[in-house]
PDB file of C-alpha atoms in Angstrom:
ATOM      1  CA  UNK M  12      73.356 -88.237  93.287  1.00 79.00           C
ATOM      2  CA  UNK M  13      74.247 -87.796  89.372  1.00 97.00           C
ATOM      3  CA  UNK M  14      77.992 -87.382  88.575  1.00 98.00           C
ATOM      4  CA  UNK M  15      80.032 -85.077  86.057  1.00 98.00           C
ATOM      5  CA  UNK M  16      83.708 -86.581  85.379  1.00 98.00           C
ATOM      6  CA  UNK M  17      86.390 -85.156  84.136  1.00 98.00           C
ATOM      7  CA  UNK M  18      89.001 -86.969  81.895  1.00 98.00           C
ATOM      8  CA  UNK M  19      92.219 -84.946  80.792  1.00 98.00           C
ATOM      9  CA  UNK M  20      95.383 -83.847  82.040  1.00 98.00           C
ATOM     10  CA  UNK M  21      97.422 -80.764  83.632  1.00 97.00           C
ATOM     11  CA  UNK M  22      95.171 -78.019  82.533  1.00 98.00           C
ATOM     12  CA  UNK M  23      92.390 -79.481  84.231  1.00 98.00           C
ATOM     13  CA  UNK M  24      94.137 -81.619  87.169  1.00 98.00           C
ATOM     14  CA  UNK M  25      93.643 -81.376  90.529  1.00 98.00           C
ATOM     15  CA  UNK M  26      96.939 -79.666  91.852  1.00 97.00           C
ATOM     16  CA  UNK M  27      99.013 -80.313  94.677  1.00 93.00           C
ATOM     17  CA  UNK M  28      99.970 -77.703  97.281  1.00 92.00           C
ATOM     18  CA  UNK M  29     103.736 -77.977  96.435  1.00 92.00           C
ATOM     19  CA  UNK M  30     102.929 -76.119  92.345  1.00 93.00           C
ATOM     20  CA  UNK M  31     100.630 -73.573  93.992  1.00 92.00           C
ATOM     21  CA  UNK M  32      98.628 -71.046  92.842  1.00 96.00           C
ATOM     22  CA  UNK M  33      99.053 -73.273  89.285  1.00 96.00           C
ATOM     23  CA  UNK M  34      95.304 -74.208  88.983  1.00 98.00           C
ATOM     24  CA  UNK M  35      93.678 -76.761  86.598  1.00 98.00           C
ATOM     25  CA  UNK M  36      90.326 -75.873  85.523  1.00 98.00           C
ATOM     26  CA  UNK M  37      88.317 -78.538  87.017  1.00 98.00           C
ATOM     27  CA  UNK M  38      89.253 -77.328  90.602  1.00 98.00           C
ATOM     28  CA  UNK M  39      86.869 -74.439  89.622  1.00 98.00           C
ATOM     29  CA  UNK M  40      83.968 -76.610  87.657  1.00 98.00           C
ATOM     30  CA  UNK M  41      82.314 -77.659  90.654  1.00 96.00           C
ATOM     31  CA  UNK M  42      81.072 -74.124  91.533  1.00 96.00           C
ATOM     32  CA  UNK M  43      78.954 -73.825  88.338  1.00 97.00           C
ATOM     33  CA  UNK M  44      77.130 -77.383  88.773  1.00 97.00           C
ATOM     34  CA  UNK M  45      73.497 -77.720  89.960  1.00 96.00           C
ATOM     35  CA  UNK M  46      72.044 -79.368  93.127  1.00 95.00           C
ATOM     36  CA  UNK M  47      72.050 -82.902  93.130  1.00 96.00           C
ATOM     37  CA  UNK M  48      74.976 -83.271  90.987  1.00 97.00           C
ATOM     38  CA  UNK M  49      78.734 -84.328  92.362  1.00 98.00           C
ATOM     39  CA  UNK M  50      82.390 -83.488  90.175  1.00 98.00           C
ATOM     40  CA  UNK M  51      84.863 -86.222  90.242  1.00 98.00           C
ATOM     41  CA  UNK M  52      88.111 -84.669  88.341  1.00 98.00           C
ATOM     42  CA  UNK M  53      90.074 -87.895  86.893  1.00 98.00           C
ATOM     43  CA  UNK M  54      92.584 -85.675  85.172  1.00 98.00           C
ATOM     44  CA  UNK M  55      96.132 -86.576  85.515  1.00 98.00           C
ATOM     45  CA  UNK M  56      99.307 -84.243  84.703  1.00 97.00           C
ATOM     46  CA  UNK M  57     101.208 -85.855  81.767  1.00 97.00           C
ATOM     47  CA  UNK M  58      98.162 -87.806  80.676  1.00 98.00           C
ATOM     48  CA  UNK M  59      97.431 -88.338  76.786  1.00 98.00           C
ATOM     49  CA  UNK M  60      94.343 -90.534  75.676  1.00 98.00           C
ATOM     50  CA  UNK M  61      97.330 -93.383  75.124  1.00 98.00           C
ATOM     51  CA  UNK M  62      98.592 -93.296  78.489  1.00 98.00           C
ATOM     52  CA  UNK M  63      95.100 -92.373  79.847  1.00 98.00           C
ATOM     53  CA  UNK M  64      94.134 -96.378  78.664  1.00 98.00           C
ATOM     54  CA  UNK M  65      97.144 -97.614  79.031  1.00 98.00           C
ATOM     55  CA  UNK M  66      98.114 -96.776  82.717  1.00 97.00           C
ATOM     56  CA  UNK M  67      94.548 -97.505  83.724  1.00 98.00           C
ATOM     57  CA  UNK M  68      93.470 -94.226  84.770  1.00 98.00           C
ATOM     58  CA  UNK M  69      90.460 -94.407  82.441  1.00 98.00           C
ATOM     59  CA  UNK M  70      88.980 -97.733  83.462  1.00 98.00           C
ATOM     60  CA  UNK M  71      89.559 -96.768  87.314  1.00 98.00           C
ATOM     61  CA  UNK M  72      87.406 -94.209  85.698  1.00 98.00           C
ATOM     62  CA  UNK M  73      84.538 -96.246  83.953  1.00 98.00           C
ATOM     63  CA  UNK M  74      84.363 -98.523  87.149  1.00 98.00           C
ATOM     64  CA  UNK M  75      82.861 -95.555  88.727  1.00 98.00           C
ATOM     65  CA  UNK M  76      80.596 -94.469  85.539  1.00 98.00           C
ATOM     66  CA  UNK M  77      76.759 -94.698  86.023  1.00 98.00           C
ATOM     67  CA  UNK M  78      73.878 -94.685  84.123  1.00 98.00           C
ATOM     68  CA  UNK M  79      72.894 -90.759  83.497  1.00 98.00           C
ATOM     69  CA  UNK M  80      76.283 -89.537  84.922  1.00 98.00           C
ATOM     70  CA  UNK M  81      77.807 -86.996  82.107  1.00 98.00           C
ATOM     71  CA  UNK M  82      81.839 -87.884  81.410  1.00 98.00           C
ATOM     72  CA  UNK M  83      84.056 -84.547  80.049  1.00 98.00           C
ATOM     73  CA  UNK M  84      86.424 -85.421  78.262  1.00 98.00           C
ATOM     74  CA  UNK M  85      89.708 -83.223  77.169  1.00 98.00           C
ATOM     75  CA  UNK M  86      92.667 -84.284  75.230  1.00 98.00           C
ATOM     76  CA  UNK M  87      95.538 -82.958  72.889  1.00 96.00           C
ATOM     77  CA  UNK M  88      98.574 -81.669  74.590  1.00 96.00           C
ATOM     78  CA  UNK M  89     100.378 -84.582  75.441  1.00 97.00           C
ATOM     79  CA  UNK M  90      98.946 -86.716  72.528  1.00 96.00           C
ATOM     80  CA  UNK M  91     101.254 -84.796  70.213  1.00 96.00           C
ATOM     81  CA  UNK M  92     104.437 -85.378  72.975  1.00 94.00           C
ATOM     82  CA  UNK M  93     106.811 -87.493  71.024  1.00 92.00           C
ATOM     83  CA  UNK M  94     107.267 -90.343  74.126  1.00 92.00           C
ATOM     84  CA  UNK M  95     105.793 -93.626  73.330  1.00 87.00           C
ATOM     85  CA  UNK M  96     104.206 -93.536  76.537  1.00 94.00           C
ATOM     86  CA  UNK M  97     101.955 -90.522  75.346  1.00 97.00           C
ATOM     87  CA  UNK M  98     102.343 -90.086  71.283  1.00 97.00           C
ATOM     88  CA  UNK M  99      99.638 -90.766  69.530  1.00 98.00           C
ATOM     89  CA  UNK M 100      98.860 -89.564  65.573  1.00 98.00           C
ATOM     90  CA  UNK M 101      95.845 -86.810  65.513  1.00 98.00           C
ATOM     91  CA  UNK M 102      93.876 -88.893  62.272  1.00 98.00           C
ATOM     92  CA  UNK M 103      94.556 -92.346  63.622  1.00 98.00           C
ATOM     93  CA  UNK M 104      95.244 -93.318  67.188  1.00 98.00           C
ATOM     94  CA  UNK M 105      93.962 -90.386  68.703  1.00 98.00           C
ATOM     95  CA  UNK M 106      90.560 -90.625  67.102  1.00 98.00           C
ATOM     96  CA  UNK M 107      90.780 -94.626  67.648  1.00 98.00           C
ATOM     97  CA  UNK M 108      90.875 -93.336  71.464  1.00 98.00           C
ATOM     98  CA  UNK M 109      88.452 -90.837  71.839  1.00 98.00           C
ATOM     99  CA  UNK M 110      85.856 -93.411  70.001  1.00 98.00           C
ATOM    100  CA  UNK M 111      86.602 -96.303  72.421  1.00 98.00           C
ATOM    101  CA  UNK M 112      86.037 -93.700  75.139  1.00 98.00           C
ATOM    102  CA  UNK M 113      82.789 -92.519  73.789  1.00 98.00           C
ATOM    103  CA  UNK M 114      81.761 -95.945  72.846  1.00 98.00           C
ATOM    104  CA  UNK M 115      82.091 -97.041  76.519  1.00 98.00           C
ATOM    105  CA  UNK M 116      80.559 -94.649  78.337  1.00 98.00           C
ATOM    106  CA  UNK M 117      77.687 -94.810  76.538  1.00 98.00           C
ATOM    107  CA  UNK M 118      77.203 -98.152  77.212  1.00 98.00           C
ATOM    108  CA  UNK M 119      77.488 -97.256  80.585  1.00 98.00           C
ATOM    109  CA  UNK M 120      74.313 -95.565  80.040  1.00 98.00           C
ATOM    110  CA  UNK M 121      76.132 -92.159  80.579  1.00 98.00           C
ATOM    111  CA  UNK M 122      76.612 -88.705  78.257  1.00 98.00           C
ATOM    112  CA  UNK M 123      80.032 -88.338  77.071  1.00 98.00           C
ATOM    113  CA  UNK M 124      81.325 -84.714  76.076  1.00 98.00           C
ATOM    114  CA  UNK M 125      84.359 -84.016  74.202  1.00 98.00           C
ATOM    115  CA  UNK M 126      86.634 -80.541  74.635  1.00 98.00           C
ATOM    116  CA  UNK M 127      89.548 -79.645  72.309  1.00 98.00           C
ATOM    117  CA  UNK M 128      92.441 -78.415  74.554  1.00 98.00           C
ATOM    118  CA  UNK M 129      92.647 -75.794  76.140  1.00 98.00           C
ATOM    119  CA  UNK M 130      95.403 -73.143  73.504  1.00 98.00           C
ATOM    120  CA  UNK M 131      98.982 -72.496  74.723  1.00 98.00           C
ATOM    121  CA  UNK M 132      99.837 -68.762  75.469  1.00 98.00           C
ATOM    122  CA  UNK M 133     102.187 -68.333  72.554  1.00 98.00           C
ATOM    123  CA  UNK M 134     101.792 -64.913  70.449  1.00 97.00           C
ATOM    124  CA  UNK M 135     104.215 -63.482  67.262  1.00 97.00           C
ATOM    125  CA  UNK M 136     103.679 -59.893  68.061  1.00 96.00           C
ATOM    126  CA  UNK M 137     100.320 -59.431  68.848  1.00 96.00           C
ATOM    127  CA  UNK M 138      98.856 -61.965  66.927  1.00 97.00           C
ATOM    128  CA  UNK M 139      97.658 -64.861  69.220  1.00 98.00           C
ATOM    129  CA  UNK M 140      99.090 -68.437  67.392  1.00 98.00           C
ATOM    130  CA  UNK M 141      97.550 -72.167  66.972  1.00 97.00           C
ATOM    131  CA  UNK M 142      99.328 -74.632  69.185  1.00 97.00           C
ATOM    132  CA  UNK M 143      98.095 -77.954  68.606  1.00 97.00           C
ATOM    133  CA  UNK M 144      98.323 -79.049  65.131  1.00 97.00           C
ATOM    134  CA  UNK M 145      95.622 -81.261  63.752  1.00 98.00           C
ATOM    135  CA  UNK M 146      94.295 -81.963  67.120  1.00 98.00           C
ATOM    136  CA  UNK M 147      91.509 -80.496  67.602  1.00 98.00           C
ATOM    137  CA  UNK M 148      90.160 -80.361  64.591  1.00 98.00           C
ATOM    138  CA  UNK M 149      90.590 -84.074  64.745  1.00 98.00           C
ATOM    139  CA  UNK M 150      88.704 -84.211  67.991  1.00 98.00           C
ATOM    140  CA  UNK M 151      86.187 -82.228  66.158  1.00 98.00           C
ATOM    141  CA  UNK M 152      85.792 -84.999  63.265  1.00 98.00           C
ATOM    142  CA  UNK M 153      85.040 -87.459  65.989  1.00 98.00           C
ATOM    143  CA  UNK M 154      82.335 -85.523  67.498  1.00 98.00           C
ATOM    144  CA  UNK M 155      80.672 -85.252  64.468  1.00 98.00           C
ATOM    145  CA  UNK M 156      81.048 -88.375  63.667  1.00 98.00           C
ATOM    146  CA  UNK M 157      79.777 -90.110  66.834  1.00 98.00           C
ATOM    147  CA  UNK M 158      76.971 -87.161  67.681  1.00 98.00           C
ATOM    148  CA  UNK M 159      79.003 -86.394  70.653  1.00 98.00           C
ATOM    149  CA  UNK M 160      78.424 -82.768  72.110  1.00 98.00           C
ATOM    150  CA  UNK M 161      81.540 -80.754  70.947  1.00 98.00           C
ATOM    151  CA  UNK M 162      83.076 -77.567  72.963  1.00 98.00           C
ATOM    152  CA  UNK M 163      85.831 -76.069  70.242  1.00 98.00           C
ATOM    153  CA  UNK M 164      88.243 -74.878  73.705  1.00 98.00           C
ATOM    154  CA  UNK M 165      91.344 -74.385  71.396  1.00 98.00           C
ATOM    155  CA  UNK M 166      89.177 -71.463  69.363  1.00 98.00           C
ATOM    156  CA  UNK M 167      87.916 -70.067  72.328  1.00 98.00           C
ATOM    157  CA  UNK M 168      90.858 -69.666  74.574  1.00 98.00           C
ATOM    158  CA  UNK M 169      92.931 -68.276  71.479  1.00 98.00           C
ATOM    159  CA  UNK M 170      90.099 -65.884  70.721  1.00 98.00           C
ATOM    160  CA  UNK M 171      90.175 -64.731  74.253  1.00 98.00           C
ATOM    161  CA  UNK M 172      94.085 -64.755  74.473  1.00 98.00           C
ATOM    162  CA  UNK M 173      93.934 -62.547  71.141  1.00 98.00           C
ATOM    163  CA  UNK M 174      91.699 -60.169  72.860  1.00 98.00           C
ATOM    164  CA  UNK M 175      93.602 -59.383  76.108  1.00 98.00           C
ATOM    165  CA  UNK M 176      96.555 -59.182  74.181  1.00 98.00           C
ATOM    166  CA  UNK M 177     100.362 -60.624  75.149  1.00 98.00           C
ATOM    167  CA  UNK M 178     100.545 -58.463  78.094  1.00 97.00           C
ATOM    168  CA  UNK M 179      97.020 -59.146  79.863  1.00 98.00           C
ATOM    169  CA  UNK M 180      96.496 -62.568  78.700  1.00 98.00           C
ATOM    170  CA  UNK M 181      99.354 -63.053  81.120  1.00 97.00           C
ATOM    171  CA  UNK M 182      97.110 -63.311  83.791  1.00 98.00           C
ATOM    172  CA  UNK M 183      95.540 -66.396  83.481  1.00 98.00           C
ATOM    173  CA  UNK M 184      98.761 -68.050  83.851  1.00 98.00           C
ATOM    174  CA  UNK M 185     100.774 -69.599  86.069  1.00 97.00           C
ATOM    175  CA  UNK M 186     103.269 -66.289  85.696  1.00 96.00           C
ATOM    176  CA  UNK M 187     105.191 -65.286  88.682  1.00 95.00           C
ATOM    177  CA  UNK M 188     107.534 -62.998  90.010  1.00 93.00           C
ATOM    178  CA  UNK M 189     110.925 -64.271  92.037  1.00 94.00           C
ATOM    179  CA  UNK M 190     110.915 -63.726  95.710  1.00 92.00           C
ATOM    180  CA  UNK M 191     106.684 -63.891  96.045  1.00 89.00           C
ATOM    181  CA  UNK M 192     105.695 -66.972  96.092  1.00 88.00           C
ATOM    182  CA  UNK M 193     107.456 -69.904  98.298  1.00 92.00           C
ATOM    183  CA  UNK M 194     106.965 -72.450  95.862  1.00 91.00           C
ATOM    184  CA  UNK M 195     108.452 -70.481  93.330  1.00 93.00           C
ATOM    185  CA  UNK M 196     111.431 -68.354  94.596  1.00 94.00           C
ATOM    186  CA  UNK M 197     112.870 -68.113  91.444  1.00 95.00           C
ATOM    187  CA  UNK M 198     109.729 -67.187  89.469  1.00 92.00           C
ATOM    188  CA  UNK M 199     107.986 -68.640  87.236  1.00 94.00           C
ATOM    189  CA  UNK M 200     106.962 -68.271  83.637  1.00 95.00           C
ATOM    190  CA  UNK M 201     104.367 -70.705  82.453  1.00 96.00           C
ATOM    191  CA  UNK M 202     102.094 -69.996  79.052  1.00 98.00           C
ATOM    192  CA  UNK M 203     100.521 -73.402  79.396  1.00 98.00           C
ATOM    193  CA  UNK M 204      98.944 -74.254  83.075  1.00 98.00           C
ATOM    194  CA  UNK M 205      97.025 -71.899  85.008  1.00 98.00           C
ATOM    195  CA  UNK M 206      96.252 -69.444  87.635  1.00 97.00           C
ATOM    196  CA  UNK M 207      93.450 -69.371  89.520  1.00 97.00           C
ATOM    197  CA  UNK M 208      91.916 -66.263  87.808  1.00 98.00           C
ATOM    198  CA  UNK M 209      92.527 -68.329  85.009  1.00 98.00           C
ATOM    199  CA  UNK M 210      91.300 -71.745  86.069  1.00 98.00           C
ATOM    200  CA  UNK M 211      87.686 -69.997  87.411  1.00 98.00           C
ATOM    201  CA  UNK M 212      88.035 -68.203  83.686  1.00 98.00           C
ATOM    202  CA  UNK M 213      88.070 -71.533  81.995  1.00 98.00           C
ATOM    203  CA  UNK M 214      86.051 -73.058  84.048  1.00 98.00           C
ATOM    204  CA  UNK M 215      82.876 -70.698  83.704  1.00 98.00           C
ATOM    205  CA  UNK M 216      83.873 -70.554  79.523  1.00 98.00           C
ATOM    206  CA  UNK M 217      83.145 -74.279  79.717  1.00 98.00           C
ATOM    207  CA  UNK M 218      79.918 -73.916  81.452  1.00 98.00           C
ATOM    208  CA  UNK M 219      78.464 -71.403  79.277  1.00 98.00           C
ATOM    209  CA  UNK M 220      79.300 -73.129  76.324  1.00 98.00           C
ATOM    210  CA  UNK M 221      77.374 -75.936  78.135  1.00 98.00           C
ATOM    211  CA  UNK M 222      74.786 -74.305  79.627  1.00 97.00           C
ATOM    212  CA  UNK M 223      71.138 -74.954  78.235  1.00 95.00           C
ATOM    213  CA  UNK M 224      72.173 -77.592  76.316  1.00 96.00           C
ATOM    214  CA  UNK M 225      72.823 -80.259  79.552  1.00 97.00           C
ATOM    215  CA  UNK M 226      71.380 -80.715  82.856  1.00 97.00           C
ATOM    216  CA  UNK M 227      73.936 -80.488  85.787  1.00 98.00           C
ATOM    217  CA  UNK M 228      74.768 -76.636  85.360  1.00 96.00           C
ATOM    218  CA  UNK M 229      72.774 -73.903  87.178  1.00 78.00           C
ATOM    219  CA  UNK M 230      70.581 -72.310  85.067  1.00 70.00           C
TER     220      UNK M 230
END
């Protein structure tokens, strides 16, 4: 049985009973994914491609890579955190990363894919704004440059943000009222992780993008 991994950090995590219903995206990518074909989410809250390498999450990772396995890989918020644990710059070490990552699966014999982040809910009236700098366009350059299939998630989630608006793109996030939910008894009020409307929203916006083009989604 093939594999699909996914490399990146809260938005797409695995979660942990005690943050529930705060959903990454991957917990819902498994749905869309043919027969024959496994998920193994590797992303990590906090993680950046810096402290992806450097805390060894990525070669635990590549240990498990195969030949024809497909690696997704997604990037950006933390990169820009300030932390030396996390920082890096979008032109230089950033890049330097995602190369060494594409570089290396590939010799795996497996298909690397690279997302740009997923956007932050942040709006200035009703217009829908750009969270992550040079990031993703950065990401972008890298695809190009290394023939890498691209998915442009930081246009597609602001485009969809734009069109529900500030009010309903609430939904997709982890936005809570006090007194509901356990975990949260004081509420929450989250614009960057997500629900699980949101998650499965992200999740089949990933797929469709990917759809057609490789071979472990249903058709």
């Amino acid at each position: 049985m093939a594999t699909v991994f996914l490399l990146g950090d809260s938005t797409c995590a695995n979660k942990r009973m005690e943050t529930w219903p705060e959903t990454g995206w991957g917990m819902c990518f498994d749905s869309f994914l043919a027969g024959g074909w496994s998920l193994d989410n590797r992303a990590v809250n906090g993680l950046s491609t810096r402290s992806a390498i450097e805390k060894g999450v990525y070669a635990s990772m590549l240990e498990k890579v195969h030949e024809g396995d497909w690696v997704i890989i997604q990037f950006g918020h933390n990169d820009s955190k300030e932390d030396e644990r996390r920082h890096t710059e979008p032109w230089g070490s950033y890049q330097d990363n995602l190369r060494k990552m594409v570089r290396e699966i590939r010799e795996k014999g497996a298909n690397p894919i690279i997302l740009s982040s997923i956007e932050r809910r942040r709006f200035a009236g009703a217009e829908a704004l750009a969270t992550h700098g040079d990031y993703p366009a950065a990401a972008k350059a890298v695809s190009d440059e290394l023939s890498v299939f691209f998915v442009p998630m930081t246009e597609l989630t602001r485009d969809l943000y734009q069109r529900l608006g500030p009010e309903g793109s609430r939904r997709l996030f982890n936005q809570l009222p006090a007194g509901v939910w356990p975990n949260y008894p004081e509420g929450k009020e989250d614009n960057t992780h997500l629900s699980r409307y949101g998650a499965q929203s992200i999740a089949g916006m990933i797929a469709a993008q990917l759809r057609g083009k490789v071979p472990f989604l249903e058709g």
